Short mmCIF file of C-alpha atoms in Angstrom, two decimals:
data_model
loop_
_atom_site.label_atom_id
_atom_site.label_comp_id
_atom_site.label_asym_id
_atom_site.label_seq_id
_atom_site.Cartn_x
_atom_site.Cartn_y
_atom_site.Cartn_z
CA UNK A 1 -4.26 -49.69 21.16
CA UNK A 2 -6.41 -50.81 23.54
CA UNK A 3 -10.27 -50.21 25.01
CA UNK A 4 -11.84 -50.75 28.17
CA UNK A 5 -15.63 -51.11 28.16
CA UNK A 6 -17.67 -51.47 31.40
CA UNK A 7 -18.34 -55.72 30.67
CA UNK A 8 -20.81 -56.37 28.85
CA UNK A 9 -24.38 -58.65 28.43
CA UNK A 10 -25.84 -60.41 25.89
CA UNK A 11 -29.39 -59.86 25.58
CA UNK A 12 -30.31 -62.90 23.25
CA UNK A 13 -28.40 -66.23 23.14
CA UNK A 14 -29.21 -69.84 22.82
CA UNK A 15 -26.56 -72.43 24.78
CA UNK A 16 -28.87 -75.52 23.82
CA UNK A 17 -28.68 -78.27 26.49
CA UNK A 18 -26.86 -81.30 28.18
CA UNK A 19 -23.44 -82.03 27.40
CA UNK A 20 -23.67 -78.92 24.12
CA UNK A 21 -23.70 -76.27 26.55
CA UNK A 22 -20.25 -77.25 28.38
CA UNK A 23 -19.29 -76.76 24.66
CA UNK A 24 -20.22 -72.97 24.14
CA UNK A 25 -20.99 -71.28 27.59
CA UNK A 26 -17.76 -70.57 27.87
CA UNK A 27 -17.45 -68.76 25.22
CA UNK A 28 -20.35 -66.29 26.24
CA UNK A 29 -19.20 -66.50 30.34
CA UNK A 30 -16.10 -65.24 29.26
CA UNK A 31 -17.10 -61.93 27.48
CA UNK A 32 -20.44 -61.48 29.03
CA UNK A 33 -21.71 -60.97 32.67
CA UNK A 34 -24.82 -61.87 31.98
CA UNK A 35 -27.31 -63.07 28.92
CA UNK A 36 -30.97 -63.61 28.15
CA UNK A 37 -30.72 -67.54 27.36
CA UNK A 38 -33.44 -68.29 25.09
CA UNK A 39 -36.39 -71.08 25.66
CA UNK A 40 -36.47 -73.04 22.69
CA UNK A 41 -35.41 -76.32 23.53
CA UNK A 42 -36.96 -79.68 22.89
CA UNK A 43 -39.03 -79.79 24.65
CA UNK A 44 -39.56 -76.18 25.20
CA UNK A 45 -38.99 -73.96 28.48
CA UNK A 46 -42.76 -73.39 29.24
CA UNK A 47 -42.96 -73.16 33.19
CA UNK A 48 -40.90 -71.35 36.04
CA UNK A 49 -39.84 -74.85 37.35
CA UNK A 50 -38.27 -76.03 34.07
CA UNK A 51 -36.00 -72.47 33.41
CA UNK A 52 -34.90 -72.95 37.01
CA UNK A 53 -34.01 -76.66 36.46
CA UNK A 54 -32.34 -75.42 33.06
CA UNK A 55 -30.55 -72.16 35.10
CA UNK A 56 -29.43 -75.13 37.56
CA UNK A 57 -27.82 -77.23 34.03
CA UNK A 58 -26.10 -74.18 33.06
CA UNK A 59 -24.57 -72.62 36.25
CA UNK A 60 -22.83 -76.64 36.60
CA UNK A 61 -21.61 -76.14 33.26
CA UNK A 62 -20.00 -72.83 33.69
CA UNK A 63 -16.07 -73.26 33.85
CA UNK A 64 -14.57 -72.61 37.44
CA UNK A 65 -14.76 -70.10 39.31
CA UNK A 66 -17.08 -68.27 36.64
CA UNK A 67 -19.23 -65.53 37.73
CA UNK A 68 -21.70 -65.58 34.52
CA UNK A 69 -25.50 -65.02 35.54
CA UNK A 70 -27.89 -66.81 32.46
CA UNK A 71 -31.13 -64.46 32.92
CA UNK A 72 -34.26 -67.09 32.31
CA UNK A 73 -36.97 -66.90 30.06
CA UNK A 74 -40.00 -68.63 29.26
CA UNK A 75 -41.72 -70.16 25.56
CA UNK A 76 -44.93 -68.61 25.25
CA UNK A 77 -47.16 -71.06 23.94
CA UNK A 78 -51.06 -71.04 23.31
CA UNK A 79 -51.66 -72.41 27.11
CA UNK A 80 -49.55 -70.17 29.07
CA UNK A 81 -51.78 -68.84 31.67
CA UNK A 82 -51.68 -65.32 33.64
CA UNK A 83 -51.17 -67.86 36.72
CA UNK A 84 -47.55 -68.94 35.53
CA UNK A 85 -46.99 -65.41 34.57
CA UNK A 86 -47.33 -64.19 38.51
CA UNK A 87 -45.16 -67.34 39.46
CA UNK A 88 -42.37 -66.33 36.97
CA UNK A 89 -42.22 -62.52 37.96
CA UNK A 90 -42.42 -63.43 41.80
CA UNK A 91 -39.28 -66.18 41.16
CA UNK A 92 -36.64 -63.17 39.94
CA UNK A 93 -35.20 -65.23 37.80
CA UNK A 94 -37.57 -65.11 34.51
CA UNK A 95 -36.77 -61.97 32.83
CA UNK A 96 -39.32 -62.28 30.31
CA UNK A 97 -41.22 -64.25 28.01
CA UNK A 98 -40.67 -65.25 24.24
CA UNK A 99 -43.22 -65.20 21.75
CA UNK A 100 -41.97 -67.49 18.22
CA UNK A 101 -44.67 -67.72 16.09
CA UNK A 102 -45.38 -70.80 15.74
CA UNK A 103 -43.03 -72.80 13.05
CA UNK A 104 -41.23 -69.25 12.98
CA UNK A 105 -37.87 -70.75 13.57
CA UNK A 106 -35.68 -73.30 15.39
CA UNK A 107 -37.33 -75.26 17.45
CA UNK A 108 -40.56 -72.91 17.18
CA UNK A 109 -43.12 -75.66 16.44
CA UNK A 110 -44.76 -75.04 20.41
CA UNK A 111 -44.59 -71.15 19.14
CA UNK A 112 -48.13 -69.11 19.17
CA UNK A 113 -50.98 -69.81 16.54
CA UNK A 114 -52.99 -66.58 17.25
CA UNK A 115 -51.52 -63.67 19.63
CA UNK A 116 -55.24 -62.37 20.29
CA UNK A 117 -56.21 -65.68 22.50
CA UNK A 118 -53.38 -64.29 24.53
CA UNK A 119 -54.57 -60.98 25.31
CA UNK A 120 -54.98 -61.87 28.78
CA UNK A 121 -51.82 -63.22 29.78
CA UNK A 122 -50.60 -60.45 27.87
CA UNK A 123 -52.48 -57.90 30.44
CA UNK A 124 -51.09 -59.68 33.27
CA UNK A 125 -47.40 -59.29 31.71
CA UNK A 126 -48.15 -55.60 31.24
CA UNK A 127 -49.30 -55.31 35.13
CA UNK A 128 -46.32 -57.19 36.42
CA UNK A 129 -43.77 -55.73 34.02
CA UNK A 130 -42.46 -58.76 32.59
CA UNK A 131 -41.37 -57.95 28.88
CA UNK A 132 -42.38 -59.81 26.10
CA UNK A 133 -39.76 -60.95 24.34
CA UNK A 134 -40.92 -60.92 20.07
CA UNK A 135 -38.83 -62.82 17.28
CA UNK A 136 -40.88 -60.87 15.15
CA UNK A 137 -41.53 -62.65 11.57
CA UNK A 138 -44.91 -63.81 9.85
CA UNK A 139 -44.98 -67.55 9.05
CA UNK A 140 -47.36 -67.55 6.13
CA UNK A 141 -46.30 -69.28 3.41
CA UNK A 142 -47.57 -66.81 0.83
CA UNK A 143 -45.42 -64.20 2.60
CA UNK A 144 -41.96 -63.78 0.86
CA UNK A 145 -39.43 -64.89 3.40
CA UNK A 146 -37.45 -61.44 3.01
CA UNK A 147 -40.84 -59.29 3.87
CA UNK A 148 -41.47 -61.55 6.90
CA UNK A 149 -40.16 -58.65 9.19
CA UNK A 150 -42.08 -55.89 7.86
CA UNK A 151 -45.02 -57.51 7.89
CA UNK A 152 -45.03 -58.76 10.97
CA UNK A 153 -45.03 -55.07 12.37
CA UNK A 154 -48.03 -54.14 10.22
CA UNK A 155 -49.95 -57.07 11.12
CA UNK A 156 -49.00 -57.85 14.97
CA UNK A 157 -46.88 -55.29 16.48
CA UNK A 158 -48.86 -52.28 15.64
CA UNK A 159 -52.00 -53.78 16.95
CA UNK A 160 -49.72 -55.24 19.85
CA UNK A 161 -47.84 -51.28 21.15
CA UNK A 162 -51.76 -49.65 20.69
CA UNK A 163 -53.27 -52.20 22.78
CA UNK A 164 -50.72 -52.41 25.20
CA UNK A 165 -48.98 -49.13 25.56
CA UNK A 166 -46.79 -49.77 29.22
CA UNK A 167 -45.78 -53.53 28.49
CA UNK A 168 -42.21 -53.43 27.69
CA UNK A 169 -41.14 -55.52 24.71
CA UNK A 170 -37.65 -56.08 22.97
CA UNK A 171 -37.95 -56.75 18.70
CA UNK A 172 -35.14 -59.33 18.91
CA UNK A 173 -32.87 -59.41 15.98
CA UNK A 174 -33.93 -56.41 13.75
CA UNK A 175 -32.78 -56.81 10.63
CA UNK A 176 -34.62 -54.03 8.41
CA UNK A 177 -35.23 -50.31 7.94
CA UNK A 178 -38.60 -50.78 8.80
CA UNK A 179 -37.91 -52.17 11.94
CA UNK A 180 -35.47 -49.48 12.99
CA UNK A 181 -37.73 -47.17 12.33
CA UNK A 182 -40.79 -48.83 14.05
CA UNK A 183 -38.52 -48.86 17.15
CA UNK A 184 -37.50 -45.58 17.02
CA UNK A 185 -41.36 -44.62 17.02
CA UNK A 186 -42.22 -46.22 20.26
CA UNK A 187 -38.77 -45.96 21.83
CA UNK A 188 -39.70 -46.02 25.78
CA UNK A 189 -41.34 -49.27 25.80
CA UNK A 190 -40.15 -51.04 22.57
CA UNK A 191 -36.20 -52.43 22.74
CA UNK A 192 -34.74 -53.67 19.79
CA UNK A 193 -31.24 -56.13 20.26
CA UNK A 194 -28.58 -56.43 17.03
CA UNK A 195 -26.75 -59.45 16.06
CA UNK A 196 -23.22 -59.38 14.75
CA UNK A 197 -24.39 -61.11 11.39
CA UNK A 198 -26.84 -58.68 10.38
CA UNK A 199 -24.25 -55.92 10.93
CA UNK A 200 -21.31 -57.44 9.34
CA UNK A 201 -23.14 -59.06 5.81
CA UNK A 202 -25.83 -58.53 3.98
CA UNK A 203 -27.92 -61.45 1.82
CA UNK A 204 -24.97 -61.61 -1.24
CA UNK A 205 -22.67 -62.93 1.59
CA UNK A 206 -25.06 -66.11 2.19
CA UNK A 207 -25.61 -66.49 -1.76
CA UNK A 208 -23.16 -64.81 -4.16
CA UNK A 209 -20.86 -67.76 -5.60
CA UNK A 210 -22.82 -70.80 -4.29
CA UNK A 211 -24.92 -71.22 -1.13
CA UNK A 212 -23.32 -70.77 2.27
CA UNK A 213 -24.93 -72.14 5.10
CA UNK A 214 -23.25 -70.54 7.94
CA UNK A 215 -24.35 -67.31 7.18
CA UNK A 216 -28.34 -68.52 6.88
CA UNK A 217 -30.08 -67.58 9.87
CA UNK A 218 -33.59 -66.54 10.60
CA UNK A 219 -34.48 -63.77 10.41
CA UNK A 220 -32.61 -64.02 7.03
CA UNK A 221 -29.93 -61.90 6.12
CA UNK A 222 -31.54 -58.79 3.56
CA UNK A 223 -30.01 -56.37 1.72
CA UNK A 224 -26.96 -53.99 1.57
CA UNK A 225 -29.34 -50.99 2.37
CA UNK A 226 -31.15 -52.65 5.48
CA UNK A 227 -27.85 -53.61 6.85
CA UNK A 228 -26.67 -49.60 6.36
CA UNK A 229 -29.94 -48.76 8.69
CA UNK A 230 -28.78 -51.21 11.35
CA UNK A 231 -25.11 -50.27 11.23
CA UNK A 232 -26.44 -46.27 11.99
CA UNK A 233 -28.62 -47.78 14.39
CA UNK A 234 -26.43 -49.50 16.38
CA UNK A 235 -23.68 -47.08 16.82
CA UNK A 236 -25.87 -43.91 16.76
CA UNK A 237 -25.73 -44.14 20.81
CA UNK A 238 -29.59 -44.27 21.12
CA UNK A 239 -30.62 -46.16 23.90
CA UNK A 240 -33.43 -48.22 22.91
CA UNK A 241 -30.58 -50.47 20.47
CA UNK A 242 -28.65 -52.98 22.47
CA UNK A 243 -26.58 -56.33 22.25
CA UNK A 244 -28.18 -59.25 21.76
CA UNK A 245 -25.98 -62.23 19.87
CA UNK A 246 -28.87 -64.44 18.67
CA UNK A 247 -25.31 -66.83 18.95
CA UNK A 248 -27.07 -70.13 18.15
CA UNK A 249 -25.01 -73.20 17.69
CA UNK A 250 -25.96 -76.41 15.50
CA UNK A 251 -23.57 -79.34 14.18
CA UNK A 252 -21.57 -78.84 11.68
CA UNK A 253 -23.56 -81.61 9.70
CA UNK A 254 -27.32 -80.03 10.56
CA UNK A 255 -25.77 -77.04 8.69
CA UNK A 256 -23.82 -78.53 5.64
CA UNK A 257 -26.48 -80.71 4.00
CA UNK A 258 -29.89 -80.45 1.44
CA UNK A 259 -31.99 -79.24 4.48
CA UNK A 260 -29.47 -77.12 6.90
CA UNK A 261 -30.87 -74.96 9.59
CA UNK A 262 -30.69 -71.72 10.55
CA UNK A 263 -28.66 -70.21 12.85
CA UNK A 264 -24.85 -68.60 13.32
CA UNK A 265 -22.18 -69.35 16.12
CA UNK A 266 -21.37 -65.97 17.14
CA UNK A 267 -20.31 -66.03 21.22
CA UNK A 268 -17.14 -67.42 20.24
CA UNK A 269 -16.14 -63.59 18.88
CA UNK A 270 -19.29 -61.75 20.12
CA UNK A 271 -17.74 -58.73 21.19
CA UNK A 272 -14.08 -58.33 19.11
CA UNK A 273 -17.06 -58.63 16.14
CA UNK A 274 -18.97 -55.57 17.23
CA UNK A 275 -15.63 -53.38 18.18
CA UNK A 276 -14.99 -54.29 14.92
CA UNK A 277 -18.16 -52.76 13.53
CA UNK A 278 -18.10 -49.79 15.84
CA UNK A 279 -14.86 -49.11 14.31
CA UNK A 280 -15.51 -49.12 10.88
CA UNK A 281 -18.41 -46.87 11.82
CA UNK A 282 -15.78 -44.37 13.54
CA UNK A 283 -18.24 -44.80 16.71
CA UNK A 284 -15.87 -47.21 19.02
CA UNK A 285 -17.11 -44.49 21.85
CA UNK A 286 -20.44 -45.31 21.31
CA UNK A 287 -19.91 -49.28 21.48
CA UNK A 288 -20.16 -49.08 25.54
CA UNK A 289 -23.54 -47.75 25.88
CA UNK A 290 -24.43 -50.43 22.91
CA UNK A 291 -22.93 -53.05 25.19
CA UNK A 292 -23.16 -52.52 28.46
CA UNK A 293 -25.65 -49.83 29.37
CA UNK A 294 -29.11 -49.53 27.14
CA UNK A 295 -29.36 -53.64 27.69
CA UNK A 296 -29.78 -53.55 31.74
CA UNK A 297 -31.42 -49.69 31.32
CA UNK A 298 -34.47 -51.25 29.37
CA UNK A 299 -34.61 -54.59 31.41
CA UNK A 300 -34.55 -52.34 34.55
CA UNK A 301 -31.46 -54.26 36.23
CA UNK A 302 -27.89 -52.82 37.62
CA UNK A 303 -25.20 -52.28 34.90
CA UNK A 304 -22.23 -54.13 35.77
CA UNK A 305 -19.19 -52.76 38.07
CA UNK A 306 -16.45 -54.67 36.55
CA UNK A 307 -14.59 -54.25 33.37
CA UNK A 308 -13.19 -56.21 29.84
CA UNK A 309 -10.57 -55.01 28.15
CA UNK A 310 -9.61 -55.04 23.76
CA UNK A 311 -6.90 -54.85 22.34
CA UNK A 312 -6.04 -54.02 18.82
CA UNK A 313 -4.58 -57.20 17.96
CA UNK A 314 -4.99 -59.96 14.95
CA UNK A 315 -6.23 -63.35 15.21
CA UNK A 316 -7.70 -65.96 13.50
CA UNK A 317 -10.88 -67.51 14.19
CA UNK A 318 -10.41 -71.28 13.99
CA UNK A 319 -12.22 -73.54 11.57
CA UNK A 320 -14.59 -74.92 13.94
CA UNK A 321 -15.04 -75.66 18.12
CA UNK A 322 -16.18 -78.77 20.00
CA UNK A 323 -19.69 -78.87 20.05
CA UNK A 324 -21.00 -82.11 22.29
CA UNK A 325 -20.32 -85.14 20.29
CA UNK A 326 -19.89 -82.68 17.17
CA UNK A 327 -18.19 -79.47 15.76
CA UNK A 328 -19.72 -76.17 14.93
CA UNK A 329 -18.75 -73.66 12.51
CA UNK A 330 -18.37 -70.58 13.86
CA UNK A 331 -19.06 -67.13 11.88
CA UNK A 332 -15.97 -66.24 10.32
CA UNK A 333 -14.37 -69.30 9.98
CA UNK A 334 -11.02 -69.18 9.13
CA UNK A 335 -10.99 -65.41 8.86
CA UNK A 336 -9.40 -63.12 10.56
CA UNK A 337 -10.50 -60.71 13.67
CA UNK A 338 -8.86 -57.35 14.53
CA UNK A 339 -9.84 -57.17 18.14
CA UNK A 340 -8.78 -59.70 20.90
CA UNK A 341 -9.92 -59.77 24.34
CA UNK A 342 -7.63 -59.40 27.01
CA UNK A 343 -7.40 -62.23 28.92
#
């Protein structure tokens, strides 16, 4: 058995930098045609110059003859100005701008203190189109880290879709009820992307017999019931639910020790993962618009013209990749995968 999907793009993935991203862009080029490449490095993506200087590191780490496009965002910070906002829209290549609360996250510690200073900028994103880009969790300590989500949308994103009604903005990596329904209510303007982790495993997967740190990631995994929503969600063909990996490498070691960090390898399987999903779900004819259409629909860019191809074949994922100077675990270590790209 075998399925051909219109290729696909990955609205939300991290590729690091230097010498790391020759490690796992290949991964992504080979699945993807294109991906929103996130901004949180050290130090952080703030201006048009530095994505383009980044873009430049990536496209000479691409393997030959690779025809991957990494789509270029910026870190919104609490000094981005409505002047850099023009600059990014008029350069084509920034396709919109990411807003981490600050501490909300790797690498977040640049992210916003107060999203009302930024009103402004905000207006000028809204007048030039440029979507804001929302990992969309509360930081307060005093907040339970599972309720980070929901809260969020009372506190911020309400507010955020009445006072800004025509800004488009993508909720990155839903990962409750409350979230799919929030997106369902202001579908037109408000995008929401899915990770593979949140659809295949829910919180026991991360905690029942002993603590394991591959599956940790923020937003944090929740429970069975929230991971039902997303699953129906996903494969219920509505158009404002896309791709988007949140495939975020770190070193084997930052993950396996007292203080590990969040985040889950996913590009390496990105796509056999959510066939997978779509399957179970009896919905595999749904899993091209998921894929390949809503993504450049909402971000107002061509769908692609060329083709992938699955085939219904077992493999196992291997224990870990090169990552730099390190490994990294990838999500499903060791396990096995029904779905194989054709190569």
């Amino acid at each position: 058995m075998q399925i051909t999907l219109i290729r696909p793009d990955d609205w939300h993935l991290h590729l690091r930098d230097d010498e790391a991203i020759k490690s796992v862009v290949a991964h992504t080029a080979e699945r993807f045609a294109r991906a929103i490449v996130m901004p949180n490095l050290k130090p952080p993506v703030t201006t048009t110059a530095m994505a383009m200087a980044y873009r430049d590191r990536i496209l000479s780490a691409l393997p030959h003859n690779s025809d991957f496009t990494p789509l270029m965002t910026l870190y919104m910070t609490d000094r981005l100005t409505s002047d850099e906002v023009i600059v990014a829209k008029k350069s084509q290549i920034i396709k919109g701008i990411k807003l981490y609360p600050a501490g909300a996250t790797t690498h977040s510690d640049a992210g916003v203190t107060d999203i009302r200073k930024l009103y402004p900028v905000l207006e000028t994103m809204q007048r030039e189109g440029l979507p804001l880009l929302i990992h969309a969790e509360v930081t307060d300590p005093d907040v339970d880290i599972f309720d980070r989500e929901q809260v969020f949308i009372d506190r911020h994103l309400r507010p955020l879709t009445r006072d800004f009604p025509a800004l488009p903005m993508v909720f990155e990596h839903i990962t409750t009820r409350q979230a799919v329904d929030f997106v369902r209510a202001n579908e037109g303007t408000v995008g929401a992307t899915i990770t593979v982790q949140h659809l295949l495993y829910n919180r026991n997967a991360m905690l029942v017999g002993g603590i394991r740190p591959h599956y940790y990631c923020l937003p944090i995994l929740k429970r069975e019931s929230h991971q039902s929503a997303l699953i129906e969600a996903a494969t219920s063909g509505e158009s404002h639910f896309f791709l988007g990996t949140d495939s975020a490498p770190h070193p084997q070691h930052a993950k396996e020790c007292a203080c590990g960090c969040a985040g889950c390898y996913t590009a390496h399987a990105a796509i056999e993962l959510y066939a997978e999903i779509f399957e179970r779900a009896n919905a595999l004819d749904r899993l091209e618009g998921f894929a390949s259409l809503f993504g450049p629909d909402f971000y107002g860019l061509p769908r692609n013209r060329d083709t992938i191809t699955l085939a219904k074949k077992k493999w196992s994922i291997p224990e870990s990749y090169q990552f730099g100077q390190d490994r990294v675990v990838p999500l499903g270590s060791g396990e096995s995968v029904n779905w194989q790209l054709v190569r």
